[in-house]
XYZ file of C-alpha atoms in Angstrom:
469
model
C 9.853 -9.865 -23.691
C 6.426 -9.095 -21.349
C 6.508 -11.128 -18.504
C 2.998 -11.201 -16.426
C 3.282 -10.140 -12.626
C 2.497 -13.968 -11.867
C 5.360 -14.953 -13.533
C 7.604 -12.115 -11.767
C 6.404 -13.096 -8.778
C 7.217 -16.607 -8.984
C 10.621 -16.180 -10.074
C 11.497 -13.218 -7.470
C 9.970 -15.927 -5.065
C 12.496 -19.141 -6.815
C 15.108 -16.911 -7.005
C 15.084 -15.905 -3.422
C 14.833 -19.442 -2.250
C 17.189 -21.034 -4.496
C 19.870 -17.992 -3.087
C 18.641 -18.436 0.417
C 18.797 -22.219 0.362
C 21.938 -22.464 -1.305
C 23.551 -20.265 1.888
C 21.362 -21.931 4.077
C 22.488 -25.784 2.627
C 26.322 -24.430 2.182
C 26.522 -22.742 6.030
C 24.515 -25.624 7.991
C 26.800 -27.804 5.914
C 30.234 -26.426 7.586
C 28.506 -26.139 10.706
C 28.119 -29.796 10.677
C 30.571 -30.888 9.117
C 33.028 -28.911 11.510
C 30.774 -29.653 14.677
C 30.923 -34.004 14.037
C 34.701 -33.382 13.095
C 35.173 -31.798 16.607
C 32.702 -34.775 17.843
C 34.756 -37.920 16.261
C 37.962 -36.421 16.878
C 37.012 -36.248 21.033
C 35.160 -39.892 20.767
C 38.511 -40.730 19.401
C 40.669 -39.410 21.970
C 38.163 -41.095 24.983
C 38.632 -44.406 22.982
C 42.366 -44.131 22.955
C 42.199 -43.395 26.868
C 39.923 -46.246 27.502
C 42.802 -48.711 25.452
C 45.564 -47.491 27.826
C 44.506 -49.618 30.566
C 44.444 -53.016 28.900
C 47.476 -51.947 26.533
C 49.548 -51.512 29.424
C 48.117 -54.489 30.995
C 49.165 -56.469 28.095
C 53.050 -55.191 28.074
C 53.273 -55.700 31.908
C 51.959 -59.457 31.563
C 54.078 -59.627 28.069
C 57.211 -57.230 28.392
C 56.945 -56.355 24.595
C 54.322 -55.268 22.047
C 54.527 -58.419 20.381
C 51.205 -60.183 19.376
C 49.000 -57.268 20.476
C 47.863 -57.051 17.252
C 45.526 -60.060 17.670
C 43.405 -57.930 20.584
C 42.426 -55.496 17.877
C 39.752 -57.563 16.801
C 38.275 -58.430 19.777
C 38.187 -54.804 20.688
C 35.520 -54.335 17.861
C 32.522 -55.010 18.925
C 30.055 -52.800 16.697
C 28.071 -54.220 13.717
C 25.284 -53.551 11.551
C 22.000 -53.240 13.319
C 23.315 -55.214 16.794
C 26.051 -54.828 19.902
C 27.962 -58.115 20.472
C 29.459 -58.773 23.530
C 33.297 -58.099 23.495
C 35.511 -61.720 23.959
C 38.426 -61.319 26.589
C 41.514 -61.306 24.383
C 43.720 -62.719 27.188
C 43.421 -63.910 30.886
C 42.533 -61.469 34.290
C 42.197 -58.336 31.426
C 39.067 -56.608 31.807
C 37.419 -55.005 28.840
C 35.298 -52.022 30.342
C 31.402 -52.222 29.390
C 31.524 -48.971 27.434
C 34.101 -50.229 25.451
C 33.015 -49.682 22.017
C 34.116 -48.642 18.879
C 33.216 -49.017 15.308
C 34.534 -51.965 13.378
C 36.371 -49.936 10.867
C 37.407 -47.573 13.235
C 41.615 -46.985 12.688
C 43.573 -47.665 15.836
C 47.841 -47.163 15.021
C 50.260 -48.032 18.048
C 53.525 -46.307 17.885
C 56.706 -47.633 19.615
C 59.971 -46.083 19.548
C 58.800 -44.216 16.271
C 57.989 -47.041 14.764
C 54.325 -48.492 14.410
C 53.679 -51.527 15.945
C 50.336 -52.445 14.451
C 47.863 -50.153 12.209
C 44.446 -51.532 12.115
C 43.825 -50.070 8.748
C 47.324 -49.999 6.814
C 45.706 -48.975 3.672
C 44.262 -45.603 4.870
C 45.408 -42.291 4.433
C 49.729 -42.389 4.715
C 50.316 -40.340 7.841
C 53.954 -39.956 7.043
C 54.565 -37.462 9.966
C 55.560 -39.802 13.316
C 55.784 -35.854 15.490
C 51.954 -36.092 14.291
C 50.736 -38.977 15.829
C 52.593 -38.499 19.115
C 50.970 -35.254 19.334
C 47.578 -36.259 18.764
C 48.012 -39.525 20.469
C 47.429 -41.128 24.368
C 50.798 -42.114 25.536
C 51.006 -46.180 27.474
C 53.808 -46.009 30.182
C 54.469 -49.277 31.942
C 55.987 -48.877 35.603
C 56.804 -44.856 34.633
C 58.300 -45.487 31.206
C 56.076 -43.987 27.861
C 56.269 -47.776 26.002
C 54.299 -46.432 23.523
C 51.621 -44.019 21.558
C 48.119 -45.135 20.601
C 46.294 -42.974 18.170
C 42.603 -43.574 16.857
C 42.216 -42.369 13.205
C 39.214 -40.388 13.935
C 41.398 -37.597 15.859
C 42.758 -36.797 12.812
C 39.611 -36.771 11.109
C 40.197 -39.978 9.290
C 36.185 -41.145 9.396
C 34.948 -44.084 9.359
C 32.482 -45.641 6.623
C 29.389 -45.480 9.062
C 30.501 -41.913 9.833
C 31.219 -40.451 6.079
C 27.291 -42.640 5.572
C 26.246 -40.426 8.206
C 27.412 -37.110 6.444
C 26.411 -37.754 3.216
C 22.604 -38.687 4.891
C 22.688 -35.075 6.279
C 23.667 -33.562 2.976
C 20.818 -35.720 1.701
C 18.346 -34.495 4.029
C 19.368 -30.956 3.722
C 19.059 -31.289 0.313
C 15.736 -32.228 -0.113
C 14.344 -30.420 2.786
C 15.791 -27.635 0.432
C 13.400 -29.304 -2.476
C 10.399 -29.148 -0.673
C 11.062 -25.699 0.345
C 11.625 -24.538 -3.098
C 8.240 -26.267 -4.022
C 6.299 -24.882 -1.546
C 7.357 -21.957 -2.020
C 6.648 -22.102 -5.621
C 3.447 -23.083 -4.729
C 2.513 -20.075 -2.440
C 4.023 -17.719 -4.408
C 1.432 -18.893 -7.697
C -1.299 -18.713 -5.216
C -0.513 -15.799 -3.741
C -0.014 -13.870 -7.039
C -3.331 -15.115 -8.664
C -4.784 -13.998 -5.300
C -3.492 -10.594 -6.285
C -3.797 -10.937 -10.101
C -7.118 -11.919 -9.842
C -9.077 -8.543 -7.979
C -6.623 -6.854 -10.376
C -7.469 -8.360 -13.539
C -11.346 -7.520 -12.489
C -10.216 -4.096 -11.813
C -8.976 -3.577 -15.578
C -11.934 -4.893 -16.736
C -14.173 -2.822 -15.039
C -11.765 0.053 -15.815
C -11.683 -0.711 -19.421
C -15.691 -0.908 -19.532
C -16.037 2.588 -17.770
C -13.595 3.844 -20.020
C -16.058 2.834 -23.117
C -18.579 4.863 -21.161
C -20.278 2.104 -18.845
C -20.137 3.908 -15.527
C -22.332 0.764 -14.071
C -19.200 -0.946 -13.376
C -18.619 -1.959 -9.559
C -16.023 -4.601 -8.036
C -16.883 -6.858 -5.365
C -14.965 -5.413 -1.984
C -14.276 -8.789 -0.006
C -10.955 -7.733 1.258
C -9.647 -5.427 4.096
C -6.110 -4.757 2.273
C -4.021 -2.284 -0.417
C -6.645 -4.020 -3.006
C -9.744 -3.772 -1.357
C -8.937 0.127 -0.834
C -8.202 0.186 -4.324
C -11.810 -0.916 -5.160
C -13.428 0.680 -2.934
C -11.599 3.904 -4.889
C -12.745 2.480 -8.316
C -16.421 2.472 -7.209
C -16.430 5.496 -6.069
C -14.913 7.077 -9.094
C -17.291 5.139 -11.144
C -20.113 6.588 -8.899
C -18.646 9.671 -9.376
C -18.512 9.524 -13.153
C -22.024 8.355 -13.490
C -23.267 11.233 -11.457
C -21.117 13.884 -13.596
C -22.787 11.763 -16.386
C -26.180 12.928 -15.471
C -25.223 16.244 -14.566
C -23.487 16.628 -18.185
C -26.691 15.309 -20.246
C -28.398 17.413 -17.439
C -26.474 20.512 -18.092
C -26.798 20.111 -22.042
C -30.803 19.566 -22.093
C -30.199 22.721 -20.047
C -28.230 24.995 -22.152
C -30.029 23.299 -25.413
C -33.354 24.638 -23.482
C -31.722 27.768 -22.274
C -30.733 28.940 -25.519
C -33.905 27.738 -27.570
C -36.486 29.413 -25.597
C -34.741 33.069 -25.959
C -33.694 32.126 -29.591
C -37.564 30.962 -30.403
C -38.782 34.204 -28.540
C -36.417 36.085 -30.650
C -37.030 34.754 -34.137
C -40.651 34.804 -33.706
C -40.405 38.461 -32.512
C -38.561 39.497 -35.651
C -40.598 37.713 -37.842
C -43.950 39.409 -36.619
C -41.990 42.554 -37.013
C -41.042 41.755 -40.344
C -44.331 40.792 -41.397
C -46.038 43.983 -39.648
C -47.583 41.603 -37.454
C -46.135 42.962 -34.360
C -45.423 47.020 -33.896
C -42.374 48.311 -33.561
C -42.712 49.981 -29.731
C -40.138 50.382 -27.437
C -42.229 47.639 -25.206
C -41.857 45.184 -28.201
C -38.254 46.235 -28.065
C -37.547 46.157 -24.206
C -39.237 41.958 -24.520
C -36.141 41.670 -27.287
C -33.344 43.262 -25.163
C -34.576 40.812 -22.242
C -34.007 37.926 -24.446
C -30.973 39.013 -25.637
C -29.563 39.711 -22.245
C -30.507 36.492 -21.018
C -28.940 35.098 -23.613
C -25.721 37.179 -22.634
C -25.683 36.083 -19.306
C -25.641 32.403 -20.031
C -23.109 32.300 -22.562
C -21.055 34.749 -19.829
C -21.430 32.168 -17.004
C -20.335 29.553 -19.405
C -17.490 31.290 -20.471
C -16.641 31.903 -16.639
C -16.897 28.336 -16.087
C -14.416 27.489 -18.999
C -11.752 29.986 -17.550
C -12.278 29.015 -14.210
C -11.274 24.889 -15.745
C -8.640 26.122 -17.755
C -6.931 27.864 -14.080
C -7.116 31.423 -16.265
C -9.601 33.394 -14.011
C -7.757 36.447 -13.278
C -8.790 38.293 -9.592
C -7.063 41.349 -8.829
C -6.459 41.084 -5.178
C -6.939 44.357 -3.536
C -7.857 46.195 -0.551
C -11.685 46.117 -0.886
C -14.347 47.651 1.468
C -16.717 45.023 1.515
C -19.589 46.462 3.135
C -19.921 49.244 -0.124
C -19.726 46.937 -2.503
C -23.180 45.155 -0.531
C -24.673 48.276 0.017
C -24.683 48.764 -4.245
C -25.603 45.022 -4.753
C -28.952 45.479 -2.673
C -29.669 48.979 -4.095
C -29.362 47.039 -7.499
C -31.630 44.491 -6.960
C -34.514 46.656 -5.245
C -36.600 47.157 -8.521
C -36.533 42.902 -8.710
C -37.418 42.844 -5.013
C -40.362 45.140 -5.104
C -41.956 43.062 -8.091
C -41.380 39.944 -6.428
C -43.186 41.403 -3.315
C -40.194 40.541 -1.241
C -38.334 42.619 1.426
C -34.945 42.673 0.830
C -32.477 44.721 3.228
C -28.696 44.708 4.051
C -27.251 44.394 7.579
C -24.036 46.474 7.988
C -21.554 46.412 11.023
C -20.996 50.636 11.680
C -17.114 50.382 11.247
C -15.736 49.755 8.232
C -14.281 46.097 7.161
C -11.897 45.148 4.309
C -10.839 42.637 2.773
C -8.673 40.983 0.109
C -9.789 40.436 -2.867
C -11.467 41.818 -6.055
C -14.208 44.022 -5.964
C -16.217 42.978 -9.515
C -15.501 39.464 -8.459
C -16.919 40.083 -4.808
C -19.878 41.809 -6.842
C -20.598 38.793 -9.302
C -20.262 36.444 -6.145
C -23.120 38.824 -4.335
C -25.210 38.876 -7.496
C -25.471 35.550 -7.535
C -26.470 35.173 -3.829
C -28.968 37.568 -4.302
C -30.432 36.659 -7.135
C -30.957 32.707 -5.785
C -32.861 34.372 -2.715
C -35.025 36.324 -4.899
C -36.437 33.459 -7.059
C -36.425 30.931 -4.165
C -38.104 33.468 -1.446
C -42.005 34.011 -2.085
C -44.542 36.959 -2.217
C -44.153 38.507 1.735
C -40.813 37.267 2.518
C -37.764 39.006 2.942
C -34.105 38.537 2.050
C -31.214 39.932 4.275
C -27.847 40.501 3.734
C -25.628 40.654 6.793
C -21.721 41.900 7.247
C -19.806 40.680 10.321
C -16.584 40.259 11.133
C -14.864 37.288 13.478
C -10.753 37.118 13.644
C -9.131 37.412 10.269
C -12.144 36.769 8.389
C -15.396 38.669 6.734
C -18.396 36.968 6.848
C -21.536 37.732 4.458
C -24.739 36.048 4.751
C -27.847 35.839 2.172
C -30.546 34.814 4.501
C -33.729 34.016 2.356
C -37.384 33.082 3.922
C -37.631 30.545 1.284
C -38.636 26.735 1.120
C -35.412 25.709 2.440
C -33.353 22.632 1.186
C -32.995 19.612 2.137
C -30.044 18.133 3.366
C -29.262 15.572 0.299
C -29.866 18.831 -1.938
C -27.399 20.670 0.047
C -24.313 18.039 -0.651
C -24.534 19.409 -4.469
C -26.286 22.429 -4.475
C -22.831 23.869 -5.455
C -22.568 21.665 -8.647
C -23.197 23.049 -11.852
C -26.764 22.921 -13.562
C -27.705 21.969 -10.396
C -31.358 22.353 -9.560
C -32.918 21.625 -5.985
C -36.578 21.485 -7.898
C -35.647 19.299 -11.381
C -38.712 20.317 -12.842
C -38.617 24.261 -12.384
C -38.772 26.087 -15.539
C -36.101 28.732 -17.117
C -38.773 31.650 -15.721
C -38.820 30.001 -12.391
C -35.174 29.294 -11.803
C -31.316 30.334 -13.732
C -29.681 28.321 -15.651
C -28.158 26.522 -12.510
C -24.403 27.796 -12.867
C -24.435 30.767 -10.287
C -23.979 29.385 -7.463
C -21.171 27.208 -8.683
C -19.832 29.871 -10.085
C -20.418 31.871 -6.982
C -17.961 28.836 -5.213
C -15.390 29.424 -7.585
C -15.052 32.975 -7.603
C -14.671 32.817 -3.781
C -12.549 29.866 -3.450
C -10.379 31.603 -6.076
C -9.758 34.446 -3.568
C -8.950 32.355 -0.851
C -11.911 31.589 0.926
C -14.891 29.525 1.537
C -18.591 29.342 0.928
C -21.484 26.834 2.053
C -24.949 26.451 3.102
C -27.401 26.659 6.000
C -30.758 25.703 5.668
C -33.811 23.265 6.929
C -36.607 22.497 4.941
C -39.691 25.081 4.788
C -37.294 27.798 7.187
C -35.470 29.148 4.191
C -31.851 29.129 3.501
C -28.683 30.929 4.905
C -25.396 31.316 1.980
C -23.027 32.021 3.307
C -19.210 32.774 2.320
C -16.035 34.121 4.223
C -13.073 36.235 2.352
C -9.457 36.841 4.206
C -9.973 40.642 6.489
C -7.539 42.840 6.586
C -6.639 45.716 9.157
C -7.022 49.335 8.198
């Protein structure tokens, strides 16, 4: 059976009340109980010592117990609602002021083990005589123990007003426990729909961005667990709508990517076909272009895909970092020279090396290189510097570019990424190298990032572990 979390919540809530009223009720009862016991039985004993006096007034003035049952009466003085004054029951016998007692309250004299009067014959049998002289105030007359009195509330014998008393407690424990059970009933529903409720939007939302609406936001109005947990979901769904755009982005991209070399090609082979277009080595050098452009894009792709599926394999090894720049620059003179732009490497004079793989540390420098190149124009230069600080190796691209701006710099990592959205396939890659470039050196345990202000040009720059010679 599915049970919602309101109604779990309510009955973890009723069941830890009922328990925790139910040892609360059954403890403050015994406490009580056992605490007024102790009480009567003491008020008892003070009333027995406060009927000495006259009791042994009465057998001096009498010389025998008879008749003192007809005092007993006058002795109560307690009713309903009002305090009578108490009636002498015979001459020069003073009743103290604080004599008081209720008027069912059991009062048993005991005379040479026999009882002489028992206010209340038809209570409880105490059948035990040993028991009543232990419990009970002794009367001596001249030095001589005459006899015993004993109030029935020492022996816990109560009285009706006192058992109406008890039974009021347990009725006000009782529904004190009630009303605690309904109000907490009552917070726990409103404290579970108060949870519920940011919850239940939260699904929604979730279920809506999971049908592709990354528009979805939730309200934050709270400072705890659940407003953290929707400040998360909007962020994920702003996430999700960016890597939304950059995937519709990135397959306009590759659709254009692919088309334009494709087109070139077809319409190539067709003039060839038709004798339209000679068959030169020039002709055939603008093919092989096309082609190779259209091998390098499906080669970053497929770097990308191994690089998701955790299957990029680096051979770490003992690499000397500053040769494998040296070869990357000598490669990319030719490009430099028809660009018109200086490019040059910095090297330290000692040798530095490092861990990691040397075709990997190549692609990574291609990359760079090639970036600078298209972003740098006619008259500029590009510089790659080598230094060393601590454990690490640092290489630089330094380009005398446009710059970029710091919003462009948060994702110029990302892939199909393009600082200028409108720059054409022969003004800019396919926007994958320099993400590529971050996960080929992240992969070998290091770091890359950018430096750059606007119209000063742009400093990439990336760090691999150095090792000693």
């Amino acid at each position: 059976m599915r049970l919602s979390i309101t109604t779990r919540m309510v009955l973890s809530f009723l069941i830890i009340i009922l328990v925790t009223t139910a040892l609360f009720m059954l403890l403050t009862n015994r406490v009580i109980a056992s605490r007024f016991a102790d009480l009567v039985a003491r008020s008892g004993q003070v009333f027995a010592r406060r009927a000495v006096p006259l009791l042994e007034r009465y057998y001096r003035v009498n010389g025998s117990w008879d008749g003192v049952a007809d005092i007993v009466d006058n002795l109560v003085t307690f009713r309903e609602g009002e305090w009578d004054q108490p009636r002498q029951p015979f001459p020069n016998v003073d009743i103290p002021n604080l004599f008081l007692v209720g008027k069912d309250e059991r009062m048993i004299l005991l005379a040479d083990s026999e009882v002489v009067f028992d206010t209340n014959p038809d209570g409880p049998n105490i059948a035990n005589v040993d028991t009543l002289r232990k419990y009970g105030v002794a009367v001596e007359v001249d030095g001589v123990q005459v006899g015993t009195v004993l109030v029935g509330s020492t022996l816990g014998f109560y009285t009706e007003s006192q058992e109406r008393f008890l039974r009021e407690v347990n009725r006000t424990l009782f529904a004190a426990s009630i009303l605690a059970i309904f109000v907490v009933l009552v917070v726990a529903v409103v404290q579970s729909q108060s949870i519920i409720r940011p919850v239940r939007q939260l699904a929604g939302a979730a279920s809506l961005v999971a049908k592709g609406d990354y528009s979805q936001r939730i309200a934050v109005n709270r400072k705890d667990e659940l407003g953290e947990m929707a400040v998360a979901f909007n962020e994920m769904a702003g996430e999700l709508a960016q890597q939304q755009g950059l995937r519709r982005q990135a397959m306009a991209d590759i659709a254009h990517e692919l088309r334009t070399p494709l087109s070139v090609l077809q319409i190539d082979l067709e003039s060839l076909e038709d004798g339209l277009l000679e068959f030169t080595s020039e002709n055939l050098h603008v093919l092989q272009n096309e082609v190779a452009h259209l091998n390098n894009l499906v080669e970053d792709l497929r770097m990308l895909a191994l690089v998701d599926a955790d299957d990029l394999r680096i051979e770490k090894n003992k690499v000397e970092i500053g040769v494998v720049i040296r070869e990357m620059v000598e490669r990319h003179y030719s490009s430099a020279r028809e660009a018109g732009v200086d490019l040059r490497c910095v090297l330290p004079p000692e040798e530095i090396f490092v861990t990691g793989d040397a075709q990997r540390i190549a692609q990574i420098l291609i990359n760079l290189i090639s970036n600078a190149l298209r972003h740098t124009p006619a008259g500029g230069s590009v510089i790659v510097e080598l230094l060393k600080q601590q454990q690490q190796a640092i290489v630089s691209v330094i380009d005398t570019g446009e710059g970029i701006s710091a919003e462009d710099q948060l994702h110029v990592f990302d892939r199909f990424y393009r600082v200028e959205k409108s720059r054409s396939r022969d003004q800019g890659g396919s926007g994958l190298g320099l993400s590529i470039a971050r996960s080929l050196v992240e992969t070998q345990g290091g770091r890359i990032w950018v430096e750059s202000e606007e119209g000063k040009g742009a400093a990439f720059k990336f760090w691999l572990p150095a090792v000693t010679q």
